[in-house]
Amino acid sequence: MKTILITGGTDGMGKALAITQLKNGHRVIIVGRSKDKGSQFINEAKQLNASNRAVFLEADLSLISENKRIIEFMKQEMKSLDTLILTAADQSYRPNKRETKEGFEFTFALYYLSRHVLSYGLKSLMEKSNGPIIINISAPGLKGEVKWDDIQMSQNFDSTKAQRHGSRLNDLLAVSFDNKNEAKHIKYILFNPWAVRTTGADASAKNKIQQRINAFIYKLIGKTPEEAILPVIDLLDAPPKETLSAYVQKKGVDLSMPTFDKNKAARLLNETNKLIQK
């Protein structure tokens, strides 16, 4: 039995992965903001006779303090961690910048900072596992430049651009983590599911007309969360040999792309640590 931690595990792909892994006999801890959705997960676990293997942790992962609380819980309650699946995100369109209580732009904090803090904070616990894997569900394989003079995308805010920028930061997070993965024991996988039919996908549109267009497009080409997780399940069952890899669905991504530059990854790590320590 493996121990699996899933952020954003109350919705979409995170929820589908959580239920699937419970059915496969593993211990699953999910993290989410909604008590109601967390209770639904626990009830579904009971129906599967898996309530003793299901845990819901309520947390706002846009806050560094909450991420650290989850890390401390895991270290106190679990002897090791086999799999960390990072899916927490908020795709909702926002016309204006939203700042967390800790002073960070919300999308930057939830989509990037949380994944940074959890990846590094749980590293020692994962090193105690026989075959640890981190899966960061974002959007590797796409072009884009990091805005070093506005890394949080706070100026001239656009929530869609902020989300895309967050994926570029996650690309560099994976590279820097692999560089710090001295024992080369943990495998870090970036995964782009492409189009997935979720409520978040509809909410990302600026207006009702665009929402309808998105709904039509996703109905044509989008996958259900249950379909979208199938390549992730394959990666968990048969992980790649490399300690760092990236995929768009089942297709591997060329890590020689500029978005995976090691020097930029080191720079981002340095700047992120400065932000966290302020």
PDB file of C-alpha atoms in Angstrom, residues 91-94 159-160 199-207 210-211 214 218:
ATOM      1  CA  GLN A  91      -8.620  28.868 -13.350  1.00  0.00           C
ATOM      2  CA  SER A  92     -11.426  31.355 -12.678  1.00  0.00           C
ATOM      3  CA  TYR A  93     -11.148  34.543 -14.682  1.00  0.00           C
ATOM      4  CA  ARG A  94     -10.447  37.562 -12.486  1.00  0.00           C
ATOM      5  CA  SER A 159      -5.548  36.157 -14.893  1.00  0.00           C
ATOM      6  CA  THR A 160      -5.170  34.085 -18.071  1.00  0.00           C
ATOM      7  CA  THR A 199     -15.956  23.699 -14.023  1.00  0.00           C
ATOM      8  CA  GLY A 200     -12.662  25.585 -13.845  1.00  0.00           C
ATOM      9  CA  ALA A 201     -12.262  25.469 -17.608  1.00  0.00           C
ATOM     10  CA  ASP A 202     -15.606  27.227 -18.110  1.00  0.00           C
ATOM     11  CA  ALA A 203     -14.896  29.766 -15.378  1.00  0.00           C
ATOM     12  CA  SER A 204     -11.664  30.832 -17.080  1.00  0.00           C
ATOM     13  CA  ALA A 205     -13.621  32.754 -19.738  1.00  0.00           C
ATOM     14  CA  LYS A 206     -14.039  36.547 -19.515  1.00  0.00           C
ATOM     15  CA  ASN A 207     -17.762  36.613 -20.312  1.00  0.00           C
ATOM     16  CA  GLN A 210     -16.694  33.096 -24.265  1.00  0.00           C
ATOM     17  CA  GLN A 211     -17.925  30.611 -21.659  1.00  0.00           C
ATOM     18  CA  ASN A 214     -15.286  27.252 -24.340  1.00  0.00           C
ATOM     19  CA  TYR A 218     -14.262  21.395 -24.604  1.00  0.00           C
TER      20      TYR A 218
END
